[in-house]
PDB file of C-alpha atoms in Angstrom:
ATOM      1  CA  UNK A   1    -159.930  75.181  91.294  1.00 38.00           C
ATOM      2  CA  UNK A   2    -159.010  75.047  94.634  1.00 38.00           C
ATOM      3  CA  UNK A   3    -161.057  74.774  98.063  1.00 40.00           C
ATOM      4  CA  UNK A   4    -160.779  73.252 101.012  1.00 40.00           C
ATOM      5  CA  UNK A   5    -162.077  69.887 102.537  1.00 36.00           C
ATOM      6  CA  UNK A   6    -164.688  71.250 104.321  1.00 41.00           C
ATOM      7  CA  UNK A   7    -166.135  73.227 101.698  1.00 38.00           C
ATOM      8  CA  UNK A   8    -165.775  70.447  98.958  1.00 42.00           C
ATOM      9  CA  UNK A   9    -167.540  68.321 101.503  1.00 43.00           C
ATOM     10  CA  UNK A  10    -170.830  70.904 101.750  1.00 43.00           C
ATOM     11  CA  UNK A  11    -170.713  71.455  98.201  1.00 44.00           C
ATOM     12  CA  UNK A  12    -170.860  67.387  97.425  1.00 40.00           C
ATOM     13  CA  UNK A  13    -174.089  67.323  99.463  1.00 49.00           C
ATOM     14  CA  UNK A  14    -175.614  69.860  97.317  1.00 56.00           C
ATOM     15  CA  UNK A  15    -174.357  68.882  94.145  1.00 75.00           C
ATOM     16  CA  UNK A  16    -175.062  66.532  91.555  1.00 76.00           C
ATOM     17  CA  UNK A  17    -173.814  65.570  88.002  1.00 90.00           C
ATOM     18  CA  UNK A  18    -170.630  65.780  87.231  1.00 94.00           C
ATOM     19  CA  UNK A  19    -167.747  68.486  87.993  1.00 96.00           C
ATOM     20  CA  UNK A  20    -164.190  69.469  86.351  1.00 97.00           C
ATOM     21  CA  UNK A  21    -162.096  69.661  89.128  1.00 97.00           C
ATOM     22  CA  UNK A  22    -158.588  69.898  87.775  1.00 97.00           C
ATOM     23  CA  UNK A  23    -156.697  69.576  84.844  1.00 97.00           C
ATOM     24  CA  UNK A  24    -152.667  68.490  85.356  1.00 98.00           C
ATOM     25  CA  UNK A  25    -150.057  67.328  82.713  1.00 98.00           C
ATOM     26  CA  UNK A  26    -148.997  63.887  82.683  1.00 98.00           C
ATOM     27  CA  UNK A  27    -145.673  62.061  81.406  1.00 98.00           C
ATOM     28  CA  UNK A  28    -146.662  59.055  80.580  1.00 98.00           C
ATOM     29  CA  UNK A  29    -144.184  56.154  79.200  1.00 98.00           C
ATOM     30  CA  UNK A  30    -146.451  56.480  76.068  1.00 98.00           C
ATOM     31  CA  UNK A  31    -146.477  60.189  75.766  1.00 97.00           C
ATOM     32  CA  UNK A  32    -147.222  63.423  77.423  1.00 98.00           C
ATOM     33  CA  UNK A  33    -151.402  63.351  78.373  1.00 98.00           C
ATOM     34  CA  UNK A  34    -153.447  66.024  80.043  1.00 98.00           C
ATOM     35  CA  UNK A  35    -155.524  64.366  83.367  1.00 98.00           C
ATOM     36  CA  UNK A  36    -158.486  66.168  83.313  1.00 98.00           C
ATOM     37  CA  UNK A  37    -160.242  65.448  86.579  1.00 98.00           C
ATOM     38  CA  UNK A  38    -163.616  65.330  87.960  1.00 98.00           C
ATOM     39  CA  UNK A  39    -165.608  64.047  90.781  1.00 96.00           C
ATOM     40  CA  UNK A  40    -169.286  62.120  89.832  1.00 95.00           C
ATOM     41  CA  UNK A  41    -171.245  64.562  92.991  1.00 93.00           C
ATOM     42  CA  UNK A  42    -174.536  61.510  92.210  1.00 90.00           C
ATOM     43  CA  UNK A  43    -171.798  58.707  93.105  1.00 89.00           C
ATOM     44  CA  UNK A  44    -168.923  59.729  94.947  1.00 90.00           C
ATOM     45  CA  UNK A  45    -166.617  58.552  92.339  1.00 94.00           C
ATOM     46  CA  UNK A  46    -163.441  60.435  91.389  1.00 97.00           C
ATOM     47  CA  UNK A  47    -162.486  60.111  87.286  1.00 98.00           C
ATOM     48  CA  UNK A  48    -160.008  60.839  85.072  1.00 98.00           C
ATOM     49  CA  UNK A  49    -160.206  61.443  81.449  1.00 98.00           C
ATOM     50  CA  UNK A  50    -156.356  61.081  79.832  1.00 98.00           C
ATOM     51  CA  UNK A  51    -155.959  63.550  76.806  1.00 98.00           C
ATOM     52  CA  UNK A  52    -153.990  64.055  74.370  1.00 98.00           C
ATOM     53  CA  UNK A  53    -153.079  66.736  71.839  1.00 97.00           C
ATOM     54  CA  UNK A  54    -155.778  68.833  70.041  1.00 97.00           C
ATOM     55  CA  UNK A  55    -158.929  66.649  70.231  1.00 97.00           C
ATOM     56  CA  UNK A  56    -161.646  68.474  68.435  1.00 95.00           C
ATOM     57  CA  UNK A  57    -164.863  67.826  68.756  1.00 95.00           C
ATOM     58  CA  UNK A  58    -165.828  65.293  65.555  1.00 97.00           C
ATOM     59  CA  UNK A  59    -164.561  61.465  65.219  1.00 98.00           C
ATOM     60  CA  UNK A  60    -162.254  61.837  68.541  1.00 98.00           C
ATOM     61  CA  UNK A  61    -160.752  58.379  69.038  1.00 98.00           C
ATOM     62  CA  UNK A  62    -161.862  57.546  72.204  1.00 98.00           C
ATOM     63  CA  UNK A  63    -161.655  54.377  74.688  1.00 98.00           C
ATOM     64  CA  UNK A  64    -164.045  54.344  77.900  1.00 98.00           C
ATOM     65  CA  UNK A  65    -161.962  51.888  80.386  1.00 98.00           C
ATOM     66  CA  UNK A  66    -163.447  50.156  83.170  1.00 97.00           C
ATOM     67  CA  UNK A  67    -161.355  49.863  86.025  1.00 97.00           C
ATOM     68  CA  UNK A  68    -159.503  46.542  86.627  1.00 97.00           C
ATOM     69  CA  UNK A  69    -157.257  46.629  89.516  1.00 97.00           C
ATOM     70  CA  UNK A  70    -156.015  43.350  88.723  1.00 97.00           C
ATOM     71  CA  UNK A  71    -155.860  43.912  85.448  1.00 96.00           C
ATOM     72  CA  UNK A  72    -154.195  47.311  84.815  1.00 97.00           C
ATOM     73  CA  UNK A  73    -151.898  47.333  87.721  1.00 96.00           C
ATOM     74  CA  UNK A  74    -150.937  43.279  88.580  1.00 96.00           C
ATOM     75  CA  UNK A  75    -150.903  42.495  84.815  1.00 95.00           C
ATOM     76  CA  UNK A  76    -153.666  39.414  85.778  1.00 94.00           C
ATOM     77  CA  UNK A  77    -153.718  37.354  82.667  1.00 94.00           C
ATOM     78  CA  UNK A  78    -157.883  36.196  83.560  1.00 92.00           C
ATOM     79  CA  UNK A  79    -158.719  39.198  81.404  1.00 93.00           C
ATOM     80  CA  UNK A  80    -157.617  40.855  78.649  1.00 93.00           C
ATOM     81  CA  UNK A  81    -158.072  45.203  80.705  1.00 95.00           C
ATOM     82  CA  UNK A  82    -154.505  45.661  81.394  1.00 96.00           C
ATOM     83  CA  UNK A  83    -153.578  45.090  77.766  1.00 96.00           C
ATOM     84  CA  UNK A  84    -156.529  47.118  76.363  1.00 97.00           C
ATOM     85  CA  UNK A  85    -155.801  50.469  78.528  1.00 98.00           C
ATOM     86  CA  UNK A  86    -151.647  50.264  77.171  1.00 98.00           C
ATOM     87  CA  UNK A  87    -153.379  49.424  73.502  1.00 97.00           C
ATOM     88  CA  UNK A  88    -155.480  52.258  73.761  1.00 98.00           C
ATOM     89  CA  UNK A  89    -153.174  54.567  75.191  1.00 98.00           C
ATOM     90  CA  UNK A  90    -151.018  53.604  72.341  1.00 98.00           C
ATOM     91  CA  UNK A  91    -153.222  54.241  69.963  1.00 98.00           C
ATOM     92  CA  UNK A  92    -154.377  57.811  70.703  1.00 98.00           C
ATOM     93  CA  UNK A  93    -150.366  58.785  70.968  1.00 98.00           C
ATOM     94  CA  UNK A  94    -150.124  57.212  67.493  1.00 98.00           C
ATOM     95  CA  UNK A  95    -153.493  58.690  66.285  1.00 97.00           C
ATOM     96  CA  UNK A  96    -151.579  62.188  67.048  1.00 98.00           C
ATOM     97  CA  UNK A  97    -155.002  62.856  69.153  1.00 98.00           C
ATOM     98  CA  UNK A  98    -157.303  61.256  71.744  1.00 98.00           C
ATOM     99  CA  UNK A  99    -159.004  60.453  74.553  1.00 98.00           C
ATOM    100  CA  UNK A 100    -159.082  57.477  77.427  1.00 98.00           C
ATOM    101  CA  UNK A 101    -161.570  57.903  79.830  1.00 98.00           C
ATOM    102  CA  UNK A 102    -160.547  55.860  82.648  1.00 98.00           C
ATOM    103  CA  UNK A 103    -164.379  54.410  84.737  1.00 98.00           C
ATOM    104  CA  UNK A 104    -163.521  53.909  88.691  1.00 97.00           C
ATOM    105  CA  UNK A 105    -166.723  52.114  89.973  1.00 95.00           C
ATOM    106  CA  UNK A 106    -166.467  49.746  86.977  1.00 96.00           C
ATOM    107  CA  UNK A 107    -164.168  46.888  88.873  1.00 96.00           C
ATOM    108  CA  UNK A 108    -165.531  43.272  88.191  1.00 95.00           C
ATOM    109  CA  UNK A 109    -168.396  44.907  85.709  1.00 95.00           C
ATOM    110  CA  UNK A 110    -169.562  46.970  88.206  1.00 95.00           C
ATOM    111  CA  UNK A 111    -169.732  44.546  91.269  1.00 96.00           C
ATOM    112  CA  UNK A 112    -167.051  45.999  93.051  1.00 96.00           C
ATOM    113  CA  UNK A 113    -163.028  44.264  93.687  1.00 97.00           C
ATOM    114  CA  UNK A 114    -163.810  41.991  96.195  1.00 97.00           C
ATOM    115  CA  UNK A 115    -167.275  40.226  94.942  1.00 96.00           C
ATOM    116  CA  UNK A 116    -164.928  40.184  91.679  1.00 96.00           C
ATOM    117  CA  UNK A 117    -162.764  38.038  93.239  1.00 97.00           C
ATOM    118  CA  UNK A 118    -165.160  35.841  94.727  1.00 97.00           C
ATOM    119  CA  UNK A 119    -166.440  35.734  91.444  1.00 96.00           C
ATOM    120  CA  UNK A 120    -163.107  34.815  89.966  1.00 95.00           C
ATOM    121  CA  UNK A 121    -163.032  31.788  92.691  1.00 97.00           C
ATOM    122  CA  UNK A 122    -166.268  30.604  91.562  1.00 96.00           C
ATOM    123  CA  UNK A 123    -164.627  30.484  88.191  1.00 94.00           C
ATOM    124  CA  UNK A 124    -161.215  28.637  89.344  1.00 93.00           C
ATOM    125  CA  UNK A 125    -164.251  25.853  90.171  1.00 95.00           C
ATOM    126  CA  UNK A 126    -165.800  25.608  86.701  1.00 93.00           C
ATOM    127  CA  UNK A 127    -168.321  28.673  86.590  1.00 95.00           C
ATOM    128  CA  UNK A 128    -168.083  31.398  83.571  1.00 93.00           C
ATOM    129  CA  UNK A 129    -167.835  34.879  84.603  1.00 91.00           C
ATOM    130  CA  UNK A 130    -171.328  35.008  83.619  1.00 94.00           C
ATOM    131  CA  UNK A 131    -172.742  32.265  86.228  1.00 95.00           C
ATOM    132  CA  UNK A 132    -170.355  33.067  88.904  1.00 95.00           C
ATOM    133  CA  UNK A 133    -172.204  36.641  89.487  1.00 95.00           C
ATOM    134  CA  UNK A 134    -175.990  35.115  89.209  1.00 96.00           C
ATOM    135  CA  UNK A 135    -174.579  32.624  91.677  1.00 97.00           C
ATOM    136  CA  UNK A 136    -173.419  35.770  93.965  1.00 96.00           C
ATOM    137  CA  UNK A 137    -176.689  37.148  93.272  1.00 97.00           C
ATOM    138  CA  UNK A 138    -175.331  39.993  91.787  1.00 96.00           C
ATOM    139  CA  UNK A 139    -175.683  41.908  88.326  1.00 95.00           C
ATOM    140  CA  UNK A 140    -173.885  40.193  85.229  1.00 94.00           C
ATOM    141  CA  UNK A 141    -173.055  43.837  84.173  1.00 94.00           C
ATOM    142  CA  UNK A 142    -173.952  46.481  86.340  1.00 94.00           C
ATOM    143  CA  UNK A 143    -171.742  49.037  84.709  1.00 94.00           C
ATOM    144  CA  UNK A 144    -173.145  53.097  84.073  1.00 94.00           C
ATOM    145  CA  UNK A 145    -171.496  55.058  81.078  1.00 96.00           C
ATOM    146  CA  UNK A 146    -173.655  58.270  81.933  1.00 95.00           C
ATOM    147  CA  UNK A 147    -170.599  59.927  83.577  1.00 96.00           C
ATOM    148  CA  UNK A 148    -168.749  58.859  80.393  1.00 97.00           C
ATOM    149  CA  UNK A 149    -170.728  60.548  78.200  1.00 97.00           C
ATOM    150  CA  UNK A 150    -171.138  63.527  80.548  1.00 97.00           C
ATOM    151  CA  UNK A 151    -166.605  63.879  80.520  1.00 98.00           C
ATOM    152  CA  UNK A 152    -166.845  63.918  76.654  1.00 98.00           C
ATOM    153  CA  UNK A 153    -169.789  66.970  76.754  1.00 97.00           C
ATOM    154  CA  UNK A 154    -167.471  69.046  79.545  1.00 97.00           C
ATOM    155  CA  UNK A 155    -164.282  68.373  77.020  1.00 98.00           C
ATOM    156  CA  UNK A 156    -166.523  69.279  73.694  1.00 97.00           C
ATOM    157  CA  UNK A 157    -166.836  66.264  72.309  1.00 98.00           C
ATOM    158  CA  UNK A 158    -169.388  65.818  69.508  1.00 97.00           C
ATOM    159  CA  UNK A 159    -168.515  62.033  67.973  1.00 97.00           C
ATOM    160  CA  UNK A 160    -165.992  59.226  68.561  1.00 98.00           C
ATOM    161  CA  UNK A 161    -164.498  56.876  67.286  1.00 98.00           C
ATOM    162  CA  UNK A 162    -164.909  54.433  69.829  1.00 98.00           C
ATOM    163  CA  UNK A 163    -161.989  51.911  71.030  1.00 98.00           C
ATOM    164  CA  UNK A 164    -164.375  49.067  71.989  1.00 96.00           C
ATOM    165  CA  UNK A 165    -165.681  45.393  71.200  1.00 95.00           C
ATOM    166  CA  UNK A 166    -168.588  46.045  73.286  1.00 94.00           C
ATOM    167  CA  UNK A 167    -171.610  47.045  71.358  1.00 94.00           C
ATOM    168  CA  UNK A 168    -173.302  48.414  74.677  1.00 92.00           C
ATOM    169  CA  UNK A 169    -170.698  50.911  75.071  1.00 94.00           C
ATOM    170  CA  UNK A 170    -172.034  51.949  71.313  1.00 95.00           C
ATOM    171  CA  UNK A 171    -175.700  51.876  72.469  1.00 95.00           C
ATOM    172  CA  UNK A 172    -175.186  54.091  75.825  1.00 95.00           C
ATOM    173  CA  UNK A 173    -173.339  56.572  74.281  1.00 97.00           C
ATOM    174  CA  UNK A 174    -176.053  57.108  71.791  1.00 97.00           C
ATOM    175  CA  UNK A 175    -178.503  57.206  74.442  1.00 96.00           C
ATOM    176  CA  UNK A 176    -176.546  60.036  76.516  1.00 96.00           C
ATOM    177  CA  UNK A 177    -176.028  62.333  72.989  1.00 96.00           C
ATOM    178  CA  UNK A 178    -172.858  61.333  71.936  1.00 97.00           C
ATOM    179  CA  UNK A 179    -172.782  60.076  68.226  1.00 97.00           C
ATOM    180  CA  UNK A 180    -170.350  57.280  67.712  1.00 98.00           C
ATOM    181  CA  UNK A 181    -169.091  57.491  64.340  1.00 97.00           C
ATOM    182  CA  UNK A 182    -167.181  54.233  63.889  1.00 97.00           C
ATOM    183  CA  UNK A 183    -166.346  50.910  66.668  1.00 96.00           C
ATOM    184  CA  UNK A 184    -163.155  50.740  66.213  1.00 97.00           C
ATOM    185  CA  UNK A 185    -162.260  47.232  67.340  1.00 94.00           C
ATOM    186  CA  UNK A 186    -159.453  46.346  70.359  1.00 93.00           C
ATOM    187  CA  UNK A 187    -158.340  43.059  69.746  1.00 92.00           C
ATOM    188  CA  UNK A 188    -155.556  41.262  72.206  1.00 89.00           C
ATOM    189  CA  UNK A 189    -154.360  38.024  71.545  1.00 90.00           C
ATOM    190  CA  UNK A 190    -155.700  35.483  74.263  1.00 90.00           C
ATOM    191  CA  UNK A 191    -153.779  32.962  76.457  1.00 88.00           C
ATOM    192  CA  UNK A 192    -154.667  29.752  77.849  1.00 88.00           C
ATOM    193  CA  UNK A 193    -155.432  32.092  80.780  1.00 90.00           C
ATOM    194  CA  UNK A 194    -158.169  34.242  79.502  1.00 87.00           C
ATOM    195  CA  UNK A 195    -159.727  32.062  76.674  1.00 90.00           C
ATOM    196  CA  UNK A 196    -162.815  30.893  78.639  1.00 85.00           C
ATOM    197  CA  UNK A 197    -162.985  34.352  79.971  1.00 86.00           C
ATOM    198  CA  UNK A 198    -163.013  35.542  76.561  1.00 87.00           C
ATOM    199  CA  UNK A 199    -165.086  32.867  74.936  1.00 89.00           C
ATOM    200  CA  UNK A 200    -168.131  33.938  77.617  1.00 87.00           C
ATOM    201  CA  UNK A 201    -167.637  37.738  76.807  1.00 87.00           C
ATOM    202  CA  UNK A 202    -168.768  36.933  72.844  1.00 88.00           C
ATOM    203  CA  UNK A 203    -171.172  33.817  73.339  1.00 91.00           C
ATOM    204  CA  UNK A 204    -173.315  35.146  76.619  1.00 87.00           C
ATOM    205  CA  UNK A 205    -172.426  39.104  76.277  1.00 87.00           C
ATOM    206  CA  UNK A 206    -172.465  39.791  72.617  1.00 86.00           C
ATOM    207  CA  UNK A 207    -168.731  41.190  72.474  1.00 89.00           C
ATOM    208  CA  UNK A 208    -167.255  41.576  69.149  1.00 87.00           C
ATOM    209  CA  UNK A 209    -164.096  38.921  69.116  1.00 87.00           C
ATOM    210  CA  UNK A 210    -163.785  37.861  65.863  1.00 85.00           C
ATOM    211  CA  UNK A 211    -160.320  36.521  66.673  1.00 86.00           C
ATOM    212  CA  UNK A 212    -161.399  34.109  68.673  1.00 85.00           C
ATOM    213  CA  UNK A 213    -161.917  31.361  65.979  1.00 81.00           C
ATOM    214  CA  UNK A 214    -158.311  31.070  65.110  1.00 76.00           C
ATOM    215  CA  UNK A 215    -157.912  29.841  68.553  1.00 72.00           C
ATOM    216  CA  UNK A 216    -159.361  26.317  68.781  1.00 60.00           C
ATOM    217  CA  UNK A 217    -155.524  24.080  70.449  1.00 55.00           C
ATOM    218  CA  UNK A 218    -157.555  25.097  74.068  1.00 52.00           C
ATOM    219  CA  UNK A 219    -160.140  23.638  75.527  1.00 52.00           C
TER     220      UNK A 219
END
């Protein structure tokens, strides 16, 4: 699909919901993917869904990645993204079949990079990641997965196996009509780094980290 600037720019006005805009192969140091792109028209946001090989429509194995700009790109050891979006991308290459959906507008939960970093200085003083946002007076998790759930309709996709330890991933994608057929759980090892971090995701935001309790040497 190709237009020009102008044109995109009077057809955004008009538009809403979500659009396939392109679709271009990408090499990948994991494997070949398709990037299927579209733009949100209700948001402004551009996404990407990473593909690859023959989905079909049933029990696709599926990850919905928020972004994390200091997670994914400068390898920040506060959270566990950056290791996530290489486990996931991983996985589908091994699974012979997949999907990563990859959420801009998601960055610090859906508070945006730089209240994410305040909030991560609040933390470096003793607040969780939970208190540092109320304390910004901002959403503890302001993320959307309707877009999600509208890229998985536009690429046929029925069910999922979803790539997740976050139950409201589950519960949204139910809500916008796509069945999740199994969690299927993404477990990193933590660091001394990210253990607090971690510890607040499963105590105050119901995450699924079973792991957790072999770690008990940090404080």
């Amino acid at each position: 699909m190709t237009e020009n600037i102008g044109v995109l720019g009077k057809q955004t006005a008009r538009r809403s919901g979500t659009e396939r805009v392109v679709n271009a192969p990408l090499p990948t140091v994991y494997g070949k993917f398709q990037a299927v792109g579209y733009l949100d028209h209700d948001r402004g946001d551009e996404q990407v869904a990473l593909v690859y090989g023959d989905i079909g429509t049933d029990r696709v194995l599926t990850r919905l990645h928020s972004e994390c700009l200091t997670g994914d790109a400068f390898g920040s050891q506060h959270c566990e993204c950056g290791d996530q979006l290489a486990s996931a991308l991983r996985a589908v290459v091994a699974e012979g079949s997949g999907i990563v959906v990859y959420l801009r507008g998601h960055e610090g939960r859906g508070i945006g990079l730089l209240a994410k970093l305040r909030a991560m200085a609040l933390q470096a003083e003793g607040l969780d990641t939970v208190e540092a946002n109320l304390a910004l007076g901002l959403p503890v998790d302001a993320r959307d997965y309707g877009v999600a759930a509208e890229i998985l309709h536009d690429l046929g996709v029925r069910s999922v196996r979803l790539m997740s330890n976050n139950p409201r991933k589950r519960e949204a994608l139910v809500r916008h009509g796509i069945e999740v057929a199994e969690t299927v759980p993404l477990l990193i090892e933590p660091c001394e780094n990210n253990i607090t971090y971690l510890r607040t995701k499963r105590e105050r935001l119901d995450h699924n980290l079973p792991h957790l309790d072999a770690v008990a040497h940090w404080s």
